[in-house]
Coordinates of C-alpha atoms in Angstrom, one line a residue:
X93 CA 121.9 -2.0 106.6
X94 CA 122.9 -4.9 104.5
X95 CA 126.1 -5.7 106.5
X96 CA 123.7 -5.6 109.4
X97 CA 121.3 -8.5 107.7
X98 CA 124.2 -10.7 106.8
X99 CA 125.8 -10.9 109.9
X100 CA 122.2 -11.6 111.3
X101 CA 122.3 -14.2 108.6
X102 CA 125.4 -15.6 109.9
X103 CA 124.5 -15.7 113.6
X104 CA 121.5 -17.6 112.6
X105 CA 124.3 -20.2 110.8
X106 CA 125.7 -20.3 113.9
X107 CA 123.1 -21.2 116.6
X108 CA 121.4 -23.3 113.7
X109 CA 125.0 -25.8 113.6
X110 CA 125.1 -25.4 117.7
X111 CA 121.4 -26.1 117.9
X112 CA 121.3 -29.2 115.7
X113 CA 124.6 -30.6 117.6
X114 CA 122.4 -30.7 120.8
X115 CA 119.0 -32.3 119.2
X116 CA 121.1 -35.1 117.3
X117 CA 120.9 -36.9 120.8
X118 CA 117.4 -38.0 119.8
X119 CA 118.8 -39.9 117.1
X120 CA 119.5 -43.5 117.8
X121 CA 123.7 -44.6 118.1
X122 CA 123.5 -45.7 114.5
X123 CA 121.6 -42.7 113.6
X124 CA 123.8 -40.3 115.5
X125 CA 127.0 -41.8 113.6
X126 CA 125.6 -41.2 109.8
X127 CA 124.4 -38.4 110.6
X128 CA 127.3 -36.9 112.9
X129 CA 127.9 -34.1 109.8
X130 CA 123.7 -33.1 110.2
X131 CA 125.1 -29.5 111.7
X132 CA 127.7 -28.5 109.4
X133 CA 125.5 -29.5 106.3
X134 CA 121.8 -28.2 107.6
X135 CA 123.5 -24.5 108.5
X136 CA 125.2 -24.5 105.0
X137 CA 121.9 -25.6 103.3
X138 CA 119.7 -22.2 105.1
X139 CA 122.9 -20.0 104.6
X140 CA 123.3 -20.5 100.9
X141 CA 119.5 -21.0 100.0
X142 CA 118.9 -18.8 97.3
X143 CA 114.9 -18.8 98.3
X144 CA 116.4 -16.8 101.8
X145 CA 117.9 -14.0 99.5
X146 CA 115.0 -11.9 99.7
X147 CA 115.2 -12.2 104.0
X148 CA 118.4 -11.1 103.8
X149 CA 118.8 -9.0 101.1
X150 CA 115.5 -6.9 101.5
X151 CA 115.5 -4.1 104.1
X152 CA 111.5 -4.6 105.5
X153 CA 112.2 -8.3 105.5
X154 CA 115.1 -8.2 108.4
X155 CA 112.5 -8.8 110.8
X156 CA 111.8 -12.5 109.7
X157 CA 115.7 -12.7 109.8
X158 CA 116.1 -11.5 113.6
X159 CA 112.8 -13.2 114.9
X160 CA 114.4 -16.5 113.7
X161 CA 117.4 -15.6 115.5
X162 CA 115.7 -14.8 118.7
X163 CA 113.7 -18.2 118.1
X164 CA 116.8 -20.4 117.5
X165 CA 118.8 -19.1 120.7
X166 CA 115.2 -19.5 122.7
X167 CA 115.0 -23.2 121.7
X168 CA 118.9 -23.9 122.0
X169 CA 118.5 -22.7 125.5
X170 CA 115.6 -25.0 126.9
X171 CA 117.7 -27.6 125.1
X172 CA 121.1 -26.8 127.0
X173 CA 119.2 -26.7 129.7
X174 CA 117.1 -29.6 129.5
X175 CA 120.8 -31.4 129.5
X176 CA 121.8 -30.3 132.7
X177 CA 122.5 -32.4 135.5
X178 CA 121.5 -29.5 138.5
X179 CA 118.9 -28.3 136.7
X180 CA 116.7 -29.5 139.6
X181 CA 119.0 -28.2 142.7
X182 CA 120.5 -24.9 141.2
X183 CA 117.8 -22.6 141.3
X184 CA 120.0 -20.0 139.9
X185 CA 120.7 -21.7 136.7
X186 CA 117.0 -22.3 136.7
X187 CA 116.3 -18.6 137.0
X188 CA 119.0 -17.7 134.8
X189 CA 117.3 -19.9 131.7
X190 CA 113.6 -19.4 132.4
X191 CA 114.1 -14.9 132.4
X192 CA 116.6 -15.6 129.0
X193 CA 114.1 -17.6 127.3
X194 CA 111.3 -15.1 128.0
X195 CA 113.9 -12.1 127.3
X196 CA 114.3 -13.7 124.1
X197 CA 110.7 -14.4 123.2
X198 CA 109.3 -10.9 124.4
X199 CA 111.8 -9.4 121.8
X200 CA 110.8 -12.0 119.2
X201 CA 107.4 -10.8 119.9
X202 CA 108.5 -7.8 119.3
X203 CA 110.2 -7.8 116.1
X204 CA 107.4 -10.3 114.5
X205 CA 104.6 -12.1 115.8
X206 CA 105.6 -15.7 114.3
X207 CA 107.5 -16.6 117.5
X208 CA 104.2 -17.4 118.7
X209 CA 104.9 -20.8 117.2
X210 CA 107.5 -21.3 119.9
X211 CA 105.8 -22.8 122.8
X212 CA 104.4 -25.6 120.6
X213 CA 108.1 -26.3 119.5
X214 CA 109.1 -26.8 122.6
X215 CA 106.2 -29.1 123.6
X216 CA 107.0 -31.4 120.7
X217 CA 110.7 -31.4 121.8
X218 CA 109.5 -32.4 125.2
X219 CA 107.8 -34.9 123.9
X220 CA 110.0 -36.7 121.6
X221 CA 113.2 -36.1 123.9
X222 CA 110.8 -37.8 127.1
X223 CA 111.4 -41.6 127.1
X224 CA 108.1 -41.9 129.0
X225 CA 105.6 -40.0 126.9
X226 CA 103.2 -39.6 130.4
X227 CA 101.3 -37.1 129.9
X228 CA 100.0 -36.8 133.2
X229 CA 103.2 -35.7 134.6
X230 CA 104.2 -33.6 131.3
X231 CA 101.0 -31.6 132.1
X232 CA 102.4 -29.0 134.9
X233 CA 105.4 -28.2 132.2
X234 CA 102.8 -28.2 129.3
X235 CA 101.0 -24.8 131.6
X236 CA 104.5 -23.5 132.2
X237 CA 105.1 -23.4 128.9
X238 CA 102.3 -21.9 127.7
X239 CA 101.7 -19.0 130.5
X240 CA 103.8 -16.5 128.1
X241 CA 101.4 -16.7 124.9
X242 CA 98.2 -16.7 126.9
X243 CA 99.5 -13.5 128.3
X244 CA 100.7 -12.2 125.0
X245 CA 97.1 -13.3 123.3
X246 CA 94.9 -11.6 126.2
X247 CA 97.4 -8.4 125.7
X248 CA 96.3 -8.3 122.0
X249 CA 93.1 -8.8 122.2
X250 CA 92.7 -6.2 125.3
X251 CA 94.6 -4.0 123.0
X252 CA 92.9 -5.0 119.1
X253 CA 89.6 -6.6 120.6
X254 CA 90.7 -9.7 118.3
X255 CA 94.0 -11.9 118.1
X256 CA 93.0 -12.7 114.4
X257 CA 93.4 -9.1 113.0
X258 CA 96.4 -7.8 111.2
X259 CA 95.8 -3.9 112.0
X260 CA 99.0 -3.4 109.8
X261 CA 97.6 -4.9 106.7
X262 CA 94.0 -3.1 106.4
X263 CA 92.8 -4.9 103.2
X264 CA 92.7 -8.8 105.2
X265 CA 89.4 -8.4 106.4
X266 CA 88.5 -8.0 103.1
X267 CA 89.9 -11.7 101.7
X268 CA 87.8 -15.1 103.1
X269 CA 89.3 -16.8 105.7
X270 CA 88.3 -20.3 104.8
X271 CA 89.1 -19.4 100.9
X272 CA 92.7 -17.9 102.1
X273 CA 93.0 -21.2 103.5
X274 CA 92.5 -23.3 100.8
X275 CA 94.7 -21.0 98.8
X276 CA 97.6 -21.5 101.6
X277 CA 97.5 -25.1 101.1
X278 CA 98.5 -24.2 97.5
X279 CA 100.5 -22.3 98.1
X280 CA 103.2 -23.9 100.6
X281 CA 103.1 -27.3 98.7
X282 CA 103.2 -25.6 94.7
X283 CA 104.8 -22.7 96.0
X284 CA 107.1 -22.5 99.6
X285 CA 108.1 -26.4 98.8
X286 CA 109.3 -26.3 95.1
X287 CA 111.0 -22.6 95.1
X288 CA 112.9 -24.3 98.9
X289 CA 114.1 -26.9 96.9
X290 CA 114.4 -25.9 93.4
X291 CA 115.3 -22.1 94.1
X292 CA 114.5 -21.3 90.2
X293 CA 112.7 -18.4 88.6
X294 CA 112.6 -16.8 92.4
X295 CA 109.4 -13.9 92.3
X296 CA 109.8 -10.5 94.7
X297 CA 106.2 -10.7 94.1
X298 CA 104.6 -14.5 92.7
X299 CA 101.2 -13.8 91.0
X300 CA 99.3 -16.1 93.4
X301 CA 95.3 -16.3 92.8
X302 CA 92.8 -17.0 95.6
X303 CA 91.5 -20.5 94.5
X304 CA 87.7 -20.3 93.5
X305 CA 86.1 -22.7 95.7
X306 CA 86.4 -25.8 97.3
X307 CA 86.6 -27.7 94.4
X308 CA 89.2 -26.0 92.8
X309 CA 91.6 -28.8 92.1
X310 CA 94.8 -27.0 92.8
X311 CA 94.7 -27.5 96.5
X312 CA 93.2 -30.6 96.4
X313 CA 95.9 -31.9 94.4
X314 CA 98.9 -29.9 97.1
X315 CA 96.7 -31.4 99.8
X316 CA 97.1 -34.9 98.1
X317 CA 100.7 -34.2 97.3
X318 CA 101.4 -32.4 101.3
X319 CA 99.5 -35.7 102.5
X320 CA 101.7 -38.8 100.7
X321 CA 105.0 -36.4 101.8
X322 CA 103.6 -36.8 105.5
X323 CA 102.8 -40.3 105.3
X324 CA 106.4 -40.5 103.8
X325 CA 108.0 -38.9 106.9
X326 CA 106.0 -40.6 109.6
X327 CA 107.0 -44.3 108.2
X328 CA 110.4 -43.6 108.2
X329 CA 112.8 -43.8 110.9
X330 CA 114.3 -40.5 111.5
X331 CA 113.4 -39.2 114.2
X332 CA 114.9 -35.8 113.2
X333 CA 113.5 -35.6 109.8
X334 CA 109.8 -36.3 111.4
X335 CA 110.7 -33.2 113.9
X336 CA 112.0 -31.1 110.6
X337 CA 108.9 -32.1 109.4
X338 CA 107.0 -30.6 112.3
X339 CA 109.3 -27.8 112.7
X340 CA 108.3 -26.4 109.2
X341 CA 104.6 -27.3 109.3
X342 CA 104.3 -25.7 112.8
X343 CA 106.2 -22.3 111.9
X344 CA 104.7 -21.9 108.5
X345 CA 101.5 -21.3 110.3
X346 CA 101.2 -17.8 111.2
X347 CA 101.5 -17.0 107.9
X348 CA 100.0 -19.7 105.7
X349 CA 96.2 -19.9 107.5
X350 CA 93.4 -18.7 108.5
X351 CA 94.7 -14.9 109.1
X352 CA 94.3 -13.8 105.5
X353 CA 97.4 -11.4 104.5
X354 CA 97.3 -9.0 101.5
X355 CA 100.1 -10.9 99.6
X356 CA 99.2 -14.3 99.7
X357 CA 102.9 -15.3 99.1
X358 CA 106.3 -13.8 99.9
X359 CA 109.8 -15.9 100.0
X360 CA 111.3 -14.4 103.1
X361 CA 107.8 -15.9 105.1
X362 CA 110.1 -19.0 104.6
X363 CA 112.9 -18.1 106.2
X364 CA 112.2 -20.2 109.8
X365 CA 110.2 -22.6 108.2
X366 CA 112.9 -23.6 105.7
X367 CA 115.3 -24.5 108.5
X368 CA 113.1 -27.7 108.7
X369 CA 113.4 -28.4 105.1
X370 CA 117.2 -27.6 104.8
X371 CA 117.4 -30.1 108.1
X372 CA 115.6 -32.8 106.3
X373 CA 117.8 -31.5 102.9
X374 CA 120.7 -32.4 104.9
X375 CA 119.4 -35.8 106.3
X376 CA 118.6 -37.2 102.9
X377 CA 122.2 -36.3 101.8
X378 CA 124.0 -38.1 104.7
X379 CA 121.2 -41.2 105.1
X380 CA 122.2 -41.9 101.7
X381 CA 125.5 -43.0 102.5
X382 CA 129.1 -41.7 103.1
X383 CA 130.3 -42.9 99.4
X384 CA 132.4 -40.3 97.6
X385 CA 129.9 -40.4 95.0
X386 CA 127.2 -39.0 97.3
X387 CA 129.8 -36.9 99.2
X388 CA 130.3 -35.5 95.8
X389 CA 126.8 -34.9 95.0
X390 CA 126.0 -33.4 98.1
X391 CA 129.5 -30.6 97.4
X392 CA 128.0 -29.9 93.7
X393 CA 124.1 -29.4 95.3
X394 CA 126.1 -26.3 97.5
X395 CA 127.8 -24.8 94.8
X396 CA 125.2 -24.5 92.6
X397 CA 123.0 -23.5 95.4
X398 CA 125.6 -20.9 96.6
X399 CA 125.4 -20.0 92.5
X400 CA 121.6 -19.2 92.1
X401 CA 121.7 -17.4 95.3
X402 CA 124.5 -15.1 93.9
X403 CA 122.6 -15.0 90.7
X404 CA 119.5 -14.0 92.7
X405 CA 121.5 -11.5 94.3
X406 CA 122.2 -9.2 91.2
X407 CA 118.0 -8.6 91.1
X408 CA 118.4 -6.9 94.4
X409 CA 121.1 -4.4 93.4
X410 CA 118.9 -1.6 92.8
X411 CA 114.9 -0.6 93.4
X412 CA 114.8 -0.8 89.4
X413 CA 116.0 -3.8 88.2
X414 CA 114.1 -6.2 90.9
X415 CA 110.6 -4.2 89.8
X416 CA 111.9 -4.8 86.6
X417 CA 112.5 -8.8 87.6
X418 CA 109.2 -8.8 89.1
X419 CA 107.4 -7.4 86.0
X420 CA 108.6 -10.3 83.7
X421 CA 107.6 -13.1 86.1
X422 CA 104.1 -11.6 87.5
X423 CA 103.1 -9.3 84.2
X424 CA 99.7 -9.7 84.9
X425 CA 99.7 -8.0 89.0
X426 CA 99.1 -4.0 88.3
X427 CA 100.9 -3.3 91.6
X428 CA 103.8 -4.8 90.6
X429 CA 103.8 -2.1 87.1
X430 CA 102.8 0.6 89.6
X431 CA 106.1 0.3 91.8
X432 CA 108.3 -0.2 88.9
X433 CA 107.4 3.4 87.2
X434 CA 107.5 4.5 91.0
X435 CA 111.1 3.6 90.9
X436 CA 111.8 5.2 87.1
X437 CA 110.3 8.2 88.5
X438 CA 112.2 8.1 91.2
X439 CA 115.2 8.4 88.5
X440 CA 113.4 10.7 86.7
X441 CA 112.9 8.2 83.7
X442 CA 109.7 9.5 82.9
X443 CA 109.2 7.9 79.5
X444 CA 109.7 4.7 81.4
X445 CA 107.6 5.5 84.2
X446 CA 104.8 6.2 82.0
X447 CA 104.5 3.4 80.1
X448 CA 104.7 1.2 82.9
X449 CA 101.9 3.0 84.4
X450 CA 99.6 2.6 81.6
X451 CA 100.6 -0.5 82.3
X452 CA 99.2 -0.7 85.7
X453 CA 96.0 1.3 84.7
X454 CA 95.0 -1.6 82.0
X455 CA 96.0 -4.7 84.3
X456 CA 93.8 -3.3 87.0
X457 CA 91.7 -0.2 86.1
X458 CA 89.4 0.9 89.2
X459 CA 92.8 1.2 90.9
X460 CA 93.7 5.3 91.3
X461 CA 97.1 4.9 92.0
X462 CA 98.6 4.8 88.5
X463 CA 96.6 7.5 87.4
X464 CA 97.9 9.7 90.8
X465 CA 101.2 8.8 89.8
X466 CA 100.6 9.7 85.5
X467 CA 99.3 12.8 87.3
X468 CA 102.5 13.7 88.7
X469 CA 104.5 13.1 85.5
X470 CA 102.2 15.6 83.8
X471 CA 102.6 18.2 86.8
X472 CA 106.5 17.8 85.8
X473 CA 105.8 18.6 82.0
X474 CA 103.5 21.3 83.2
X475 CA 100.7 19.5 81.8
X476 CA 98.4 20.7 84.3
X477 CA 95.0 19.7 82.4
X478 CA 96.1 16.5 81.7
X479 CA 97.3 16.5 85.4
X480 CA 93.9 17.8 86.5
X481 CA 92.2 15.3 84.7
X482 CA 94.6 12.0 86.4
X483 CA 94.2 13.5 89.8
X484 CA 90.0 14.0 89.6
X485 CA 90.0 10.4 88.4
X486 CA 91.9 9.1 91.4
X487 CA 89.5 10.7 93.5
X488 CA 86.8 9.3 92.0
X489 CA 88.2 5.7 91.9
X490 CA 88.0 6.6 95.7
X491 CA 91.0 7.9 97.0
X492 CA 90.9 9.9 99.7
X493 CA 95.1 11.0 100.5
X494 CA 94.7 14.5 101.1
X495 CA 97.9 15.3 98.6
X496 CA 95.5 14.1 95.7
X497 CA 93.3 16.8 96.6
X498 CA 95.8 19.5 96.9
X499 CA 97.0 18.8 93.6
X500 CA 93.8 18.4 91.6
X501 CA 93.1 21.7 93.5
X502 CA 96.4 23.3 92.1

């Protein structure tokens, strides 16, 4: 499974350098020349990020891994062939590209809904690459373009009777959607941003609280801080960095909006994102100048980047020690304690798993899924009062798994 990820990894390396040879076009001549490296430096930059680690690393997170794919050879496609001289008189290269591109995002759509994203990529791209921004005549495409998502949004709403429902994640009707908001803002400015760029003290699991109102200065001061970074990127002259820009604002929205998700953040939700901050990583680097002394500085930000992520690697080397990682950098999230004793009693440390439960039970009491789990330790000592007495509290903390009731029975 791992070998699997990485190679996805690496194909993602791949297009990325192929992809970024083809947009550096909208640069300007002198542009183009400084930054004629971009593709070699921007694929290196995602591929050794330690903050992707967990995308790669993590079994459940290889969908963010091959949706990016599937998005990256998508866009690479309409670029190639946007470049095309007989795009307009061979209808069978016209046929061939239009059914890849939907191929591609149908599959995306199937591995993780994020591709959604993708259509307003590609109208941005249009855009920027027209020379004649008429909109007028950019209308007709602008449809085109679209056709796929409406279908794809009346499908689930036929199907969910809302496109704003997570039926995977039960407890996000639960969470404000104007409060998760707010607390998004926070979160990819304090959170996404710092970790992309200094990948220290990485979380499997960041103890991230929804903000208390709107006055709750923590994502007024991200919004101030997201606001004076945009400013920064419109003024200057790149047009690539203004699309990386864009790129990571756009994709970073399925996740980090109005569609509240039971972990407010995760590091492999900035997988595709993060391809727009590694871009505009990589133009800072080579705008700076082609010096040795930035040459040099650019090598040494790689290696210690390629370090950290093979630091970061070692927490993913068994189910113990990243619950164990986890539990030093969020000790105050009870589910955090509760999957760390799963894992010692999955080694049969009960001691360990124990303790850690008790943990659990005092960070977050009204939850009955510590005290299920003490219950089982005590069924494995034969301890079946004290069992009895963990499973009946479960039940009336409100669980209703029908095992809990079978065992309180027994």
């Amino acid at each position: 499974y791992h070998l699997v990820n990485i190679t996805l990894h690496l194909c993602v390396g791949v297009v990325l350098y192929f992809l970024t040879s083809q947009i550096l076009s909208l640069e300007n001549r002198p542009m183009q020349s400084k930054l004629k490296n971009l593709p070699l430096v921007v694929s290196l930059i995602h591929l050794i990020n330690p903050i992707n680690v967990q995308a790669v690393t993590y079994i459940s997170s290889r969908s963010s891994v091959l949706v990016t794919l599937f998005y990256l050879l998508s866009f690479y496609l309409l670029v190639r062939y946007r470049k095309r001289n007989d795009r307009f008189t061979n209808k069978w290269v016209f046929l061939f590209y239009s059914l890849t591109i939907l191929l591609l995002f149908f599959l995306g759509l199937g591995t993780k809904e994020i591709i959604v994203t993708l259509p307003i990529i590609i109208v941005l791209y249009l855009w920027i690459e027209s020379p004649k921004k008429n909109l007028q005549k950019f209308l007709p495409e602008l449809v085109v373009i679209f056709i796929p998502l409406v279908i794809y949004l009346l499908y689930r709403y036929i199907q969910y009777g809302n496109i704003l429902i997570i039926r995977t994640d039960p407890y996000s009707h639960l969470i404000d959607r104007g409060l998760y908001f707010l607390t998004q803002i926070k979160v990819v400015i304090s959170y996404y941003l710092v970790k992309i760029f200094f990948p220290i003290n990485l979380n499997f699991e960041p103890d991230i609280k929804l903000v208390s109102g709107m006055l709750d200065w923590e994502w007024i001061l991200a919004l101030m801080t997201g606001a004076s970074l945009a400013l920064g990127v419109i003024y200057q002259k790149s047009v690539l960095l203004k699309g990386a820009f864009l790129w990571a604002l756009v994709t970073i929205i399925p996740t980090s909006s109005i569609i509240p998700l039971k972990q407010f953040a995760t590091e492999h939700r900035t997988y595709l994102p993060g391809i727009g901050i590694s871009m505009g990583i990589g133009i800072f680097f080579l705008r700076a100048g082609s010096s040795r002394l930035i040459q040099s500085a650019l090598v040494i930000f790689l290696i210690i980047y390629g370090f950290l992520t093979m630091n970061r690697s070692l927490d993913y080397r068994s189910e113990i020690e990243i619950w164990e990682d986890t539990a030093k950098k969020s000790p105050y999230k009870a589910m955090v304690h509760n999957n760390l004793g799963t894992a010692y009693l999955s080694k049969d440390r009960l001691k360990d798993a124990q303790k850690s439960f008790e943990v659990s039970s005092a960070v977050f009491p009204s939850s009955p899924d510590p005290y299920i789990n003490m219950g089982h330790i005590n069924a494995r000592n034969q301890e079946w009062s004290k069992a009895k007495l963990k499973f009946d509290l479960a039940l009336k903390l409100g669980t209703k798994r029908s095992q809990v009731f079978y065992n309180s029975g027994l």
